[in-house]
């Protein structure tokens, strides 16, 4: 079953770099670790060999998952996005109605989310609550400790 994911050019580049690193650097290191352990003698009681084989299996699984993610990745054409409502890649200026604080978030794919840089996932509770809203709308978002009310002040694109 394919899960199409949407990425910015930056996010797609990071995925490709990670995959290339795993293939070109980590995979040969795993093979070398197995060869080194094999050279130490009897394989039936060689814990180092078993650990190296297991590590290789985990690495190959990670590579396969990344390859699948990349195969189903789609690049978002930012020029075609509507700025009248909140969508993926929207930068949204919000005002918390309870305390009057203003904040700015950019909605991105889950794999690109980074709260320190103001990027939140469209699948997060706040991201889901903001999708489709327009300037002037109030988003009521249920979070574990209650309901937050945000007024949408501004919607822009990067």
PDB file of C-alpha atoms in Angstrom, residues 18-69:
ATOM      1  CA  UNK A  18      20.161  10.289   4.243  1.00  0.00           C
ATOM      2  CA  UNK A  19      19.480   7.394   1.868  1.00  0.00           C
ATOM      3  CA  UNK A  20      22.775   7.963   0.026  1.00  0.00           C
ATOM      4  CA  UNK A  21      24.648   8.079   3.346  1.00  0.00           C
ATOM      5  CA  UNK A  22      23.114   4.768   4.432  1.00  0.00           C
ATOM      6  CA  UNK A  23      23.868   3.092   1.098  1.00  0.00           C
ATOM      7  CA  UNK A  24      27.352   4.506   0.462  1.00  0.00           C
ATOM      8  CA  UNK A  25      28.808   4.670   3.981  1.00  0.00           C
ATOM      9  CA  UNK A  26      26.805   2.626   6.493  1.00  0.00           C
ATOM     10  CA  UNK A  27      26.209  -0.430   4.270  1.00  0.00           C
ATOM     11  CA  UNK A  28      29.937  -1.018   3.531  1.00  0.00           C
ATOM     12  CA  UNK A  29      30.737  -0.545   7.240  1.00  0.00           C
ATOM     13  CA  UNK A  30      28.141  -3.188   8.168  1.00  0.00           C
ATOM     14  CA  UNK A  31      29.606  -5.609   5.619  1.00  0.00           C
ATOM     15  CA  UNK A  32      33.094  -4.970   6.974  1.00  0.00           C
ATOM     16  CA  UNK A  33      31.913  -5.620  10.562  1.00  0.00           C
ATOM     17  CA  UNK A  34      30.483  -8.985   9.462  1.00  0.00           C
ATOM     18  CA  UNK A  35      33.700  -9.881   7.641  1.00  0.00           C
ATOM     19  CA  UNK A  36      35.804  -8.929  10.678  1.00  0.00           C
ATOM     20  CA  UNK A  37      33.616 -11.031  12.988  1.00  0.00           C
ATOM     21  CA  UNK A  38      33.697 -13.981  10.549  1.00  0.00           C
ATOM     22  CA  UNK A  39      37.498 -13.884  10.581  1.00  0.00           C
ATOM     23  CA  UNK A  40      37.470 -14.497  14.337  1.00  0.00           C
ATOM     24  CA  UNK A  41      36.563 -18.134  13.983  1.00  0.00           C
ATOM     25  CA  UNK A  42      33.654 -20.430  14.853  1.00  0.00           C
ATOM     26  CA  UNK A  43      30.390 -18.754  13.779  1.00  0.00           C
ATOM     27  CA  UNK A  44      28.153 -20.956  15.921  1.00  0.00           C
ATOM     28  CA  UNK A  45      29.307 -19.274  19.144  1.00  0.00           C
ATOM     29  CA  UNK A  46      30.346 -15.891  17.791  1.00  0.00           C
ATOM     30  CA  UNK A  47      28.185 -13.183  19.426  1.00  0.00           C
ATOM     31  CA  UNK A  48      30.013 -10.441  17.545  1.00  0.00           C
ATOM     32  CA  UNK A  49      29.038 -12.057  14.221  1.00  0.00           C
ATOM     33  CA  UNK A  50      25.381 -12.391  15.320  1.00  0.00           C
ATOM     34  CA  UNK A  51      25.298  -8.744  16.424  1.00  0.00           C
ATOM     35  CA  UNK A  52      26.859  -7.576  13.150  1.00  0.00           C
ATOM     36  CA  UNK A  53      24.307  -9.592  11.113  1.00  0.00           C
ATOM     37  CA  UNK A  54      21.449  -8.181  13.195  1.00  0.00           C
ATOM     38  CA  UNK A  55      22.759  -4.615  12.755  1.00  0.00           C
ATOM     39  CA  UNK A  56      22.971  -5.225   9.008  1.00  0.00           C
ATOM     40  CA  UNK A  57      19.349  -6.413   8.992  1.00  0.00           C
ATOM     41  CA  UNK A  58      18.210  -3.239  10.775  1.00  0.00           C
ATOM     42  CA  UNK A  59      20.202  -1.106   8.334  1.00  0.00           C
ATOM     43  CA  UNK A  60      18.697  -2.846   5.304  1.00  0.00           C
ATOM     44  CA  UNK A  61      15.196  -2.386   6.740  1.00  0.00           C
ATOM     45  CA  UNK A  62      15.863   1.325   7.243  1.00  0.00           C
ATOM     46  CA  UNK A  63      17.172   1.621   3.668  1.00  0.00           C
ATOM     47  CA  UNK A  64      14.106  -0.196   2.301  1.00  0.00           C
ATOM     48  CA  UNK A  65      11.734   2.100   4.231  1.00  0.00           C
ATOM     49  CA  UNK A  66      13.547   5.211   2.991  1.00  0.00           C
ATOM     50  CA  UNK A  67      13.456   3.910  -0.593  1.00  0.00           C
ATOM     51  CA  UNK A  68       9.704   3.344  -0.264  1.00  0.00           C
ATOM     52  CA  UNK A  69       9.195   6.814   1.219  1.00  0.00           C
TER      53      UNK A  69
END
